[in-house]
Short mmCIF file of C-alpha atoms in Angstrom, two decimals:
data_model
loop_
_atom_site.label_atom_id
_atom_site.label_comp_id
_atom_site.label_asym_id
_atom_site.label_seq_id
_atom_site.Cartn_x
_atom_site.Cartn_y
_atom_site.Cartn_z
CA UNK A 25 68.72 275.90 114.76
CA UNK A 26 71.51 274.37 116.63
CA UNK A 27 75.29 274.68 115.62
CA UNK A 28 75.20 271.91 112.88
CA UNK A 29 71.97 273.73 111.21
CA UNK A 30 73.43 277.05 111.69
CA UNK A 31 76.75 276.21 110.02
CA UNK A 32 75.26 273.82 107.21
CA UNK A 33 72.58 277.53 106.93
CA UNK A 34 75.46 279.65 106.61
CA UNK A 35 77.65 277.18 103.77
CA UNK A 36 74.51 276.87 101.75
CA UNK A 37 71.99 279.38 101.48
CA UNK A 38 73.89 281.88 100.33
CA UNK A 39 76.49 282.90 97.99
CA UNK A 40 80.19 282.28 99.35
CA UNK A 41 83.30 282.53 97.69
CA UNK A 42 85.44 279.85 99.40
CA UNK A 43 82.94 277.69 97.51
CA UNK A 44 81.59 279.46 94.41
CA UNK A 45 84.33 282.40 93.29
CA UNK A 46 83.67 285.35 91.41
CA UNK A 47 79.64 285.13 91.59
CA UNK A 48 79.86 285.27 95.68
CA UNK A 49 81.71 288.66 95.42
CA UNK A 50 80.09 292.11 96.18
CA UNK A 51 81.88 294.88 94.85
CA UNK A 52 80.98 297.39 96.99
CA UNK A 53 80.68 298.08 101.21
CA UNK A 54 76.97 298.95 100.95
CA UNK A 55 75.63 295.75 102.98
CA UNK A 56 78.45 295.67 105.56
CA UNK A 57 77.71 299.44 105.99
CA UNK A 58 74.26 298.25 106.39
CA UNK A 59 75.05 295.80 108.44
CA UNK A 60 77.27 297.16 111.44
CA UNK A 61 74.83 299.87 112.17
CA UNK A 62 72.66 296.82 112.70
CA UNK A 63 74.55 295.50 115.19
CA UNK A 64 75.00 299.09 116.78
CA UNK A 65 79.02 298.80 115.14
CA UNK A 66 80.46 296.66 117.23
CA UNK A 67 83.99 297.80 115.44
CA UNK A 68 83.99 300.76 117.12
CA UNK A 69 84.26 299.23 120.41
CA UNK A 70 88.03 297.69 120.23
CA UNK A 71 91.04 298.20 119.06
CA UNK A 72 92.53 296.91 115.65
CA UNK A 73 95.18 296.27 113.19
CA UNK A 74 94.19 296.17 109.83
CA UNK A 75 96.22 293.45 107.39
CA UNK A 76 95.94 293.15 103.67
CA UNK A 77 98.05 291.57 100.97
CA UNK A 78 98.63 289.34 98.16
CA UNK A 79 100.59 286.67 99.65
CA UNK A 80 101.60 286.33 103.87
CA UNK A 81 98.78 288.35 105.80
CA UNK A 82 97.40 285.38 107.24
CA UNK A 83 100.73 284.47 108.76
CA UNK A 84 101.64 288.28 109.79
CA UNK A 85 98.23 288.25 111.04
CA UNK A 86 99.06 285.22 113.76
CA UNK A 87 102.67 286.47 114.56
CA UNK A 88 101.26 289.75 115.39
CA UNK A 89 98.60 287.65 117.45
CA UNK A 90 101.12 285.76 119.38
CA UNK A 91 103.26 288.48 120.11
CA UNK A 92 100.45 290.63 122.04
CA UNK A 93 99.11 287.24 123.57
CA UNK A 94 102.80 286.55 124.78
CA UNK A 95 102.68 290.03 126.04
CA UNK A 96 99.31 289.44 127.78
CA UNK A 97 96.67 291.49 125.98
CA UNK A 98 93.54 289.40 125.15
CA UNK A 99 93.64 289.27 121.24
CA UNK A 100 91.24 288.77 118.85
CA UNK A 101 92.08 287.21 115.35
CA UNK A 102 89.56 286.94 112.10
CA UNK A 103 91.47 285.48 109.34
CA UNK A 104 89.74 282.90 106.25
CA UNK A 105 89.14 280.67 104.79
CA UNK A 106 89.22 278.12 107.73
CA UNK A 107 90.80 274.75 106.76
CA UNK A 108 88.66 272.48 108.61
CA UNK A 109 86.46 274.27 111.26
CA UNK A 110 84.57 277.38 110.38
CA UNK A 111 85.05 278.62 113.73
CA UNK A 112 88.92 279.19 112.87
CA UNK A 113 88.31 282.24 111.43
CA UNK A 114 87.26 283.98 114.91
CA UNK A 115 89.02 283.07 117.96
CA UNK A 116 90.24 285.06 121.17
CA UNK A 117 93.78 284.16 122.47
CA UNK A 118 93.76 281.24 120.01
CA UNK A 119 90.57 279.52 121.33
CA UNK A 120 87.72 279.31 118.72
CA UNK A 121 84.55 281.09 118.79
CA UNK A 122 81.69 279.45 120.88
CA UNK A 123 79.26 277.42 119.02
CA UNK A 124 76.42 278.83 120.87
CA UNK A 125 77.77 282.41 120.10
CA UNK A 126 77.47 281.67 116.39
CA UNK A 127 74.23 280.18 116.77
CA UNK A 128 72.64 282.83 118.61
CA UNK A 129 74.00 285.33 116.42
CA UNK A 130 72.73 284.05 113.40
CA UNK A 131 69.23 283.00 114.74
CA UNK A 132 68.93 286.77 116.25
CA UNK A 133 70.00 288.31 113.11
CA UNK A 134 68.56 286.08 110.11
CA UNK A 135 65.97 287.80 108.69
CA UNK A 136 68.17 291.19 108.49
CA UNK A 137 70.86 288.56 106.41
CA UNK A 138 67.76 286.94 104.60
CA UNK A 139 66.05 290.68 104.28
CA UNK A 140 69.34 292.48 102.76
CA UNK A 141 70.89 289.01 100.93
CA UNK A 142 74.08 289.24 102.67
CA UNK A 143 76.93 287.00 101.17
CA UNK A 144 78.66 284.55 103.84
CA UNK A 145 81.69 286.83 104.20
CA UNK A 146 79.47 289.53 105.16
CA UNK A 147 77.90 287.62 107.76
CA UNK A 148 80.71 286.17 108.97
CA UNK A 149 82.61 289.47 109.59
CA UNK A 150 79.78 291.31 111.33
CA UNK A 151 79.75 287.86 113.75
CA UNK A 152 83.48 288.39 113.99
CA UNK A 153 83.05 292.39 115.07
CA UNK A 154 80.53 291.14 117.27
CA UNK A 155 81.79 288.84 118.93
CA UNK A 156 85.32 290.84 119.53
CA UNK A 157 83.61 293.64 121.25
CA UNK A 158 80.97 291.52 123.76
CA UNK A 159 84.10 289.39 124.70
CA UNK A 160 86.12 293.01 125.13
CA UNK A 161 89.27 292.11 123.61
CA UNK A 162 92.32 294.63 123.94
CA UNK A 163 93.05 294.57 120.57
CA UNK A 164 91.92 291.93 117.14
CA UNK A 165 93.91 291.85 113.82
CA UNK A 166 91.27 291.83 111.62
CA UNK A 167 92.97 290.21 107.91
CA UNK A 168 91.58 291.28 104.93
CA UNK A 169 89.01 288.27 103.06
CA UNK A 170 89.71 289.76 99.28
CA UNK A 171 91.69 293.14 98.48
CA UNK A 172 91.07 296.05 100.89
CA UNK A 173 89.33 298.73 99.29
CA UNK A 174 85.65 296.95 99.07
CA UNK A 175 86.56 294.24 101.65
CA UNK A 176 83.72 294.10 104.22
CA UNK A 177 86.57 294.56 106.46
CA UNK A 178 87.40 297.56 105.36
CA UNK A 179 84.68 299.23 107.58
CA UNK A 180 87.12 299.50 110.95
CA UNK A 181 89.40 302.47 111.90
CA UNK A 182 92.46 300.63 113.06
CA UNK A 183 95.99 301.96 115.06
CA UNK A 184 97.74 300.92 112.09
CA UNK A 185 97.18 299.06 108.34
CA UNK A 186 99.71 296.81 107.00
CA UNK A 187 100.27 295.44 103.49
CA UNK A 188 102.30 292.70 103.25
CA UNK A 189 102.67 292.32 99.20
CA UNK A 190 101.26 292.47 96.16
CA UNK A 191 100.72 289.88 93.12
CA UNK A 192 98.77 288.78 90.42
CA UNK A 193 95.92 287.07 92.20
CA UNK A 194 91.86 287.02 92.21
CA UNK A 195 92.80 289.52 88.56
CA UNK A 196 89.20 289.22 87.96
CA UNK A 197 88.25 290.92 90.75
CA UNK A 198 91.04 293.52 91.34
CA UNK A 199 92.47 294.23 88.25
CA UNK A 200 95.00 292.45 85.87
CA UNK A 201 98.45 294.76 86.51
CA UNK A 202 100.35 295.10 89.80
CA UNK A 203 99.27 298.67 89.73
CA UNK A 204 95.60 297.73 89.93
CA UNK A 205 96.01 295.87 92.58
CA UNK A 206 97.81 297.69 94.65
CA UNK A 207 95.49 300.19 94.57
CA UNK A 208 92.66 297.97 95.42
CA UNK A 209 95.26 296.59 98.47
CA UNK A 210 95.62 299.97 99.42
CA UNK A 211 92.33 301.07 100.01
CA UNK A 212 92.65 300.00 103.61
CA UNK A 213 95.34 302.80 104.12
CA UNK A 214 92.57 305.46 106.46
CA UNK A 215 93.40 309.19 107.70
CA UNK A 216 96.34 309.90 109.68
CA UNK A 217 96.65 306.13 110.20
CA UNK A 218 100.41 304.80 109.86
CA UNK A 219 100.77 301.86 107.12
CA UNK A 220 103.43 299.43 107.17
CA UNK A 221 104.21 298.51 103.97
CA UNK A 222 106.25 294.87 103.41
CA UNK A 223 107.75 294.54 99.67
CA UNK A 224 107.36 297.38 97.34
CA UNK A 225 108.45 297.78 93.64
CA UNK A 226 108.81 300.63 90.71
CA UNK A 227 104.92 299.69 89.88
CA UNK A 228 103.22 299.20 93.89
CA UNK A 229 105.91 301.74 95.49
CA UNK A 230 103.81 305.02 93.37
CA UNK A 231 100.77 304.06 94.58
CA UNK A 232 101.25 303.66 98.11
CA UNK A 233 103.45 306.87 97.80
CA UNK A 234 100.14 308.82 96.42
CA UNK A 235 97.08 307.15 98.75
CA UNK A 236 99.36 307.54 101.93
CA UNK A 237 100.06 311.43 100.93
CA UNK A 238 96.31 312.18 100.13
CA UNK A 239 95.22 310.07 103.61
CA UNK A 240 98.05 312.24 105.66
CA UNK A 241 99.07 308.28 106.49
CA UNK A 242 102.61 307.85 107.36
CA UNK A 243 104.44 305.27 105.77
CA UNK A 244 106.73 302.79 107.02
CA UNK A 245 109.15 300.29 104.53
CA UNK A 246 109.41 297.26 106.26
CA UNK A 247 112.70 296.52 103.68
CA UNK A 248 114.36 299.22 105.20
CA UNK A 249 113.97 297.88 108.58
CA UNK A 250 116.99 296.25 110.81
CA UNK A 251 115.94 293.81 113.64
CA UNK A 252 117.59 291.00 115.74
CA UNK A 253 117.65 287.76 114.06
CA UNK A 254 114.60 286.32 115.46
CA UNK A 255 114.01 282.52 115.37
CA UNK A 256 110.44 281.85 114.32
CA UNK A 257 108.45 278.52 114.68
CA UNK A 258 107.38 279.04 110.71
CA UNK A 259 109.97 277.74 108.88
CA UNK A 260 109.17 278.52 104.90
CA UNK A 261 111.81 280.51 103.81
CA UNK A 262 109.29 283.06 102.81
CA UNK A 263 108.38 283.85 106.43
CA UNK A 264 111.83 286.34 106.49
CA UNK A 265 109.67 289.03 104.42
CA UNK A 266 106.73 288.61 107.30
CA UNK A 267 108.71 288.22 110.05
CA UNK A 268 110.48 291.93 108.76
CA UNK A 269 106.76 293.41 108.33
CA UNK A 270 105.64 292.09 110.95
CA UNK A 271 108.32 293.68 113.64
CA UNK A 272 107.76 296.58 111.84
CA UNK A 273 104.29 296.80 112.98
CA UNK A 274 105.25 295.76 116.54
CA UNK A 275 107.68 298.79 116.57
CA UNK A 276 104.48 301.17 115.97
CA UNK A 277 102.20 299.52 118.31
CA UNK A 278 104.71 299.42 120.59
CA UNK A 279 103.37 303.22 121.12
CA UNK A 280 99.92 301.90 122.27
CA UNK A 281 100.98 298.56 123.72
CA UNK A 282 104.02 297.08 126.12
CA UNK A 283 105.57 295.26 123.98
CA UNK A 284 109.22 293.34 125.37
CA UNK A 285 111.87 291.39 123.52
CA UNK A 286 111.18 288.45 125.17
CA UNK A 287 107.32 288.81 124.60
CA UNK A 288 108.88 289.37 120.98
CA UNK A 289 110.85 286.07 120.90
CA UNK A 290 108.40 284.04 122.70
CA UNK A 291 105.52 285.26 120.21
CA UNK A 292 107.34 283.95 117.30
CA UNK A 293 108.14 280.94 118.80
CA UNK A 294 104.94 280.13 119.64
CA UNK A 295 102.50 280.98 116.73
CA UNK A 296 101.00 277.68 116.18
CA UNK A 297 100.47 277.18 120.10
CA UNK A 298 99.01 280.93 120.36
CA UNK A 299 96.74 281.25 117.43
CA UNK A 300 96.28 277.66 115.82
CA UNK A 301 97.99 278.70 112.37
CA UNK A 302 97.96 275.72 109.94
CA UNK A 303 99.52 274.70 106.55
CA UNK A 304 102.66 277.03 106.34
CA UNK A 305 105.46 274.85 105.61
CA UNK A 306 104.09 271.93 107.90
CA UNK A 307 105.86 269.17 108.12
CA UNK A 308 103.34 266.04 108.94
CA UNK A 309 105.81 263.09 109.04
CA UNK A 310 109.89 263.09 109.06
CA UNK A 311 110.33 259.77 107.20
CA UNK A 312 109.72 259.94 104.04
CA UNK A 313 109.38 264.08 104.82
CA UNK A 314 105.74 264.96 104.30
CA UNK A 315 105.40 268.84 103.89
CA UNK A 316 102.18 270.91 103.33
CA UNK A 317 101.42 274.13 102.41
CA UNK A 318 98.58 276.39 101.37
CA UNK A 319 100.63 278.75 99.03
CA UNK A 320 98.21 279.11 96.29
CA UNK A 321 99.42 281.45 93.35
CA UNK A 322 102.64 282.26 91.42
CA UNK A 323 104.68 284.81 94.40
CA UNK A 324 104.37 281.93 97.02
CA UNK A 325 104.27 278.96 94.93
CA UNK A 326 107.74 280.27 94.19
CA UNK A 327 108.86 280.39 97.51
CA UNK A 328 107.76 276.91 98.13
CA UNK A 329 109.32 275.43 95.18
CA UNK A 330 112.39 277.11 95.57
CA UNK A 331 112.73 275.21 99.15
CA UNK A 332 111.24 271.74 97.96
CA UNK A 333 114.27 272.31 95.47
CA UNK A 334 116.89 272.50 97.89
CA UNK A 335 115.92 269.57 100.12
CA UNK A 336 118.34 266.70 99.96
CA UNK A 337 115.53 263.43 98.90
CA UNK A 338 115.67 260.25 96.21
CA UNK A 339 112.38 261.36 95.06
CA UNK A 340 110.09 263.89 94.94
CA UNK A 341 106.47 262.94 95.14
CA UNK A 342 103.88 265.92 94.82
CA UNK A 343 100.08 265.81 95.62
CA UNK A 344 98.97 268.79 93.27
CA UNK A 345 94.87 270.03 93.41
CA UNK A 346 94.23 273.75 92.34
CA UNK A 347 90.99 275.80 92.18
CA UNK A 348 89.29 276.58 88.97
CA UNK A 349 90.07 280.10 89.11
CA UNK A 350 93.99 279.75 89.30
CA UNK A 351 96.12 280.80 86.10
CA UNK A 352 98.08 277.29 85.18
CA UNK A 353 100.35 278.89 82.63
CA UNK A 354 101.88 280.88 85.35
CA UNK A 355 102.08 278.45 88.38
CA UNK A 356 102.91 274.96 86.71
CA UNK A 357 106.08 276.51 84.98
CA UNK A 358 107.49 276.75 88.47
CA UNK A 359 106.96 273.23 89.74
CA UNK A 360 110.27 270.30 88.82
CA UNK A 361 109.48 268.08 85.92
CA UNK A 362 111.50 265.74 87.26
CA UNK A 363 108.93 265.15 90.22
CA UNK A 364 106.27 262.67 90.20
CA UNK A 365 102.71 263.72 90.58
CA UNK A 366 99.19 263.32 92.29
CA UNK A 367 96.52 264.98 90.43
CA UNK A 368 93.16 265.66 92.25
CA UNK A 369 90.23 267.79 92.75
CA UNK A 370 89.90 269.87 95.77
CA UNK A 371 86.33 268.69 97.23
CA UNK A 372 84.27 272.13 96.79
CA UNK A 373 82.34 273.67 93.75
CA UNK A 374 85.18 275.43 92.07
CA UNK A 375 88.27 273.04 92.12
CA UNK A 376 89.24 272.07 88.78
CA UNK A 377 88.59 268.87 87.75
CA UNK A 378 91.97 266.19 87.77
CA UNK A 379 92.00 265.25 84.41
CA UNK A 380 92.06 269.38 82.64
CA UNK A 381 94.91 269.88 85.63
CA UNK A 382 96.78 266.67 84.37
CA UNK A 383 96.14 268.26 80.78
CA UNK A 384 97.46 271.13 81.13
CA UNK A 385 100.30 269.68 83.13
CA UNK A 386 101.38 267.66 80.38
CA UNK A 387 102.30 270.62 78.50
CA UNK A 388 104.79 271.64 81.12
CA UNK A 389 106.35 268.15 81.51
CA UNK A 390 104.84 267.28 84.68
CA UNK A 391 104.17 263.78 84.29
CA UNK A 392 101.60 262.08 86.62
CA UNK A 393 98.34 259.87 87.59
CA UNK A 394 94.43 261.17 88.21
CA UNK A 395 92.68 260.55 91.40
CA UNK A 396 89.31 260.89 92.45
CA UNK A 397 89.75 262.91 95.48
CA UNK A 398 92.39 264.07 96.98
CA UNK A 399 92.41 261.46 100.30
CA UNK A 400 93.22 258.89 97.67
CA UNK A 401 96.12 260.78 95.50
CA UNK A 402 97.62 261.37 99.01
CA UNK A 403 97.40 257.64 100.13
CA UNK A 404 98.75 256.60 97.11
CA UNK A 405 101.96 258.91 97.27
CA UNK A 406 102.47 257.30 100.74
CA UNK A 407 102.62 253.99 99.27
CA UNK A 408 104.79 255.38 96.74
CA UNK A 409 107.12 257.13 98.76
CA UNK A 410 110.41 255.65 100.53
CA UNK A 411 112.38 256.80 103.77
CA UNK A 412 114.66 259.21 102.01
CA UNK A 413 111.62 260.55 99.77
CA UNK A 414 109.62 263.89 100.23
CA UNK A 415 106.04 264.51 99.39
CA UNK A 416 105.07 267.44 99.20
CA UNK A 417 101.00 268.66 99.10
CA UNK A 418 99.92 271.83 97.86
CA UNK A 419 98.69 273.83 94.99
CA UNK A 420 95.66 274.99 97.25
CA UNK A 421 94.11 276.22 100.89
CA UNK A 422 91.61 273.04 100.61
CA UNK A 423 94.01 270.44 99.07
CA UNK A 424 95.92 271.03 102.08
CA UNK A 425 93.05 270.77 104.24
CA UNK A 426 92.03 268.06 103.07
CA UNK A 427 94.50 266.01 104.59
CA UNK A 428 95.84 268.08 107.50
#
């Protein structure tokens, strides 16, 4: 198969949850087990940093990234889902993987996937393992795909785990209380292994406090932490939390690692240059102010909001598609009523159909027109839109995609 084949192979044949939710999930570490001894456990050849959480681990993942590129240590990263390429979900020093890499993976290892019905995340993570230790990288974050405890991540021994958050998403898989979760989140917390916690409260804060004790795992409050005021290229207002977690973990590694200010300040103000992050408050256009941003459930949505809110505009025009999975009585009660909105189907199996989104909207009072795609609701807010204007484009990881 060449890349094309391989790729189209890998989206298709089996389950995935990017594409098909809850039925693509495997609650339990049985095939990745399976699976790295294998590939001989390619985990066990480099270093890591393990990153889990409800809301921000993809960007702590890239800031940590940057930082150890800017301090020259050749860094792997394996975040998902990929907005547009799969192949931005493993890259080394912000370069993508190699085509032929992921073709001759797959090729030499298809009948053990075929053989053992691996799921796509599976796959994709015992590529990424692979690929980190051939290529000998000093040290890969490695960013949880779906809660910690029975991610197929969750099969590395890393310097140090970090939890950025936790919220009420994917309930259906980890549990419908903050307490659940956490305790899913926390599974990635391993034997005299430091965690660095980012936001706790009187429900998370208990179980941390218990896994850490019976793992001998110190813990470290990345609240509690003072640093410099760092300027960072991410400018959501919510990147003050990761920023404060994620010089937390720099502080520990800076035990295993050389680690300078400057390589500090640099790193953060070069994230998208270093490591190709997308779709954190991205700004497209300046006039009218076109802003994207892949915050998906309630805890970022209200971030996001919050700073659409306090931008100075005439109007606000919103380009709104959500996944079929996504609770709308608790994320459409945070959006303005007094916006005007796009409503469209994210192009994959589980985005919800426009017209039960603008239903439910209506309820709400957020008043708007049904497109068929999303390309089309986005066009038409263009048209729409004047100088002093904002439009906005969110609600989901592919709506955004879709037209970054």
């Amino acid at each position: 198969m060449n890349y094309k084949e391989t790729t189209e192979w890998l989206f298709s044949r089996l389950p995935m949850y990017q594409k098909q939710g809850a039925k693509a999930y495997k609650a339990d570490l049985n095939n990745t087990l399976a699976l790295v001894n294998h590939l001989n456990n390619p985990q066990k050849y480099f270093k890591s940093v393990h990153v889990a959480g409800t809301n921000g681990k993809g960007s702590v993942s890239s800031m940590l990234a940057s930082i150890l590129q800017e301090a020259g240590y050749k860094v792997g990263l394996f975040t998902s889902p990929h907005l547009k390429d799969y192949r931005e979900r493993i890259k080394i020093n912000g370069k993508l993987i190699e085509k032929q890499f992921v073709t001759d993976f797959v090729s030499s290892n298809k009948e053990f996937f075929e053989e053992n019905e691996l799921s796509f995340f599976e796959m994709t993570t015992g590529l990424a393992f692979s690929y980190f230790a051939e290529q000998e990288v000093d040290i890969a974050i490695i960013e949880v795909g779906l809660g910690g405890r029975l991610d197929s991540t969750n099969v590395i021994n890393p310097l140090l785990s970090v939890i950025t958050n936790i919220g009420l998403d994917h309930k259906q898989f980890l549990g419908d209380s903050l307490g659940k979760i956490a305790y899913e989140k926390s599974g990635i917390i391993k034997q005299h292994t430091p965690v660095v916690i980012g936001e706790v409260n009187i429900e998370t804060k208990p179980i941390f406090v218990t896994i850490a004790k019976l793992n001998k795992a110190e813990i470290h409050y990345a609240e509690r932490m003072s640093f410099p005021a760092y300027e960072c290229e991410l400018k959501g207002n919510y990147q003050q939390n990761n920023i404060k977690t994620t010089l937390t973990s720099i502080s520990l590694l800076q035990t295993h690692f050389s680690i300078s200010k400057e390589n500090i300040e640099q790193g953060l103000l070069n994230i998208v240059k270093n490591t190709g992050l997308q779709g954190r408050w991205q700004i497209l256009k300046e006039k009218p102010l076109i802003i994207c941003d892949t915050a998906h459930n309630a805890e970022g949505l209200k971030y996001v909001v919050e700073q659409l809110k306090s931008l100075k505009f005439k109007d606000l025009h919103i380009v709104l598609g959500v996944v079929n999975d996504k609770d709308l009585n608790e994320i459409l009660p945070l959006f303005p009523t007094e916006a005007k909105y796009y409503l469209c189907k994210p192009n994959l199996e589980r985005g919800l159909a426009a017209d039960l989104l603008q239903n439910t909207a209506k309820e709400f009072g957020l008043k708007g027109s049904v497109y068929g795609s999303v390309s089309e609701a986005f066009k038409n807010a263009e048209k729409s839109a004047k100088q002093s204007d904002v439009i906005f484009i969110g609600g989901s990881t592919f709506t955004v995609a879709e037209v970054i």
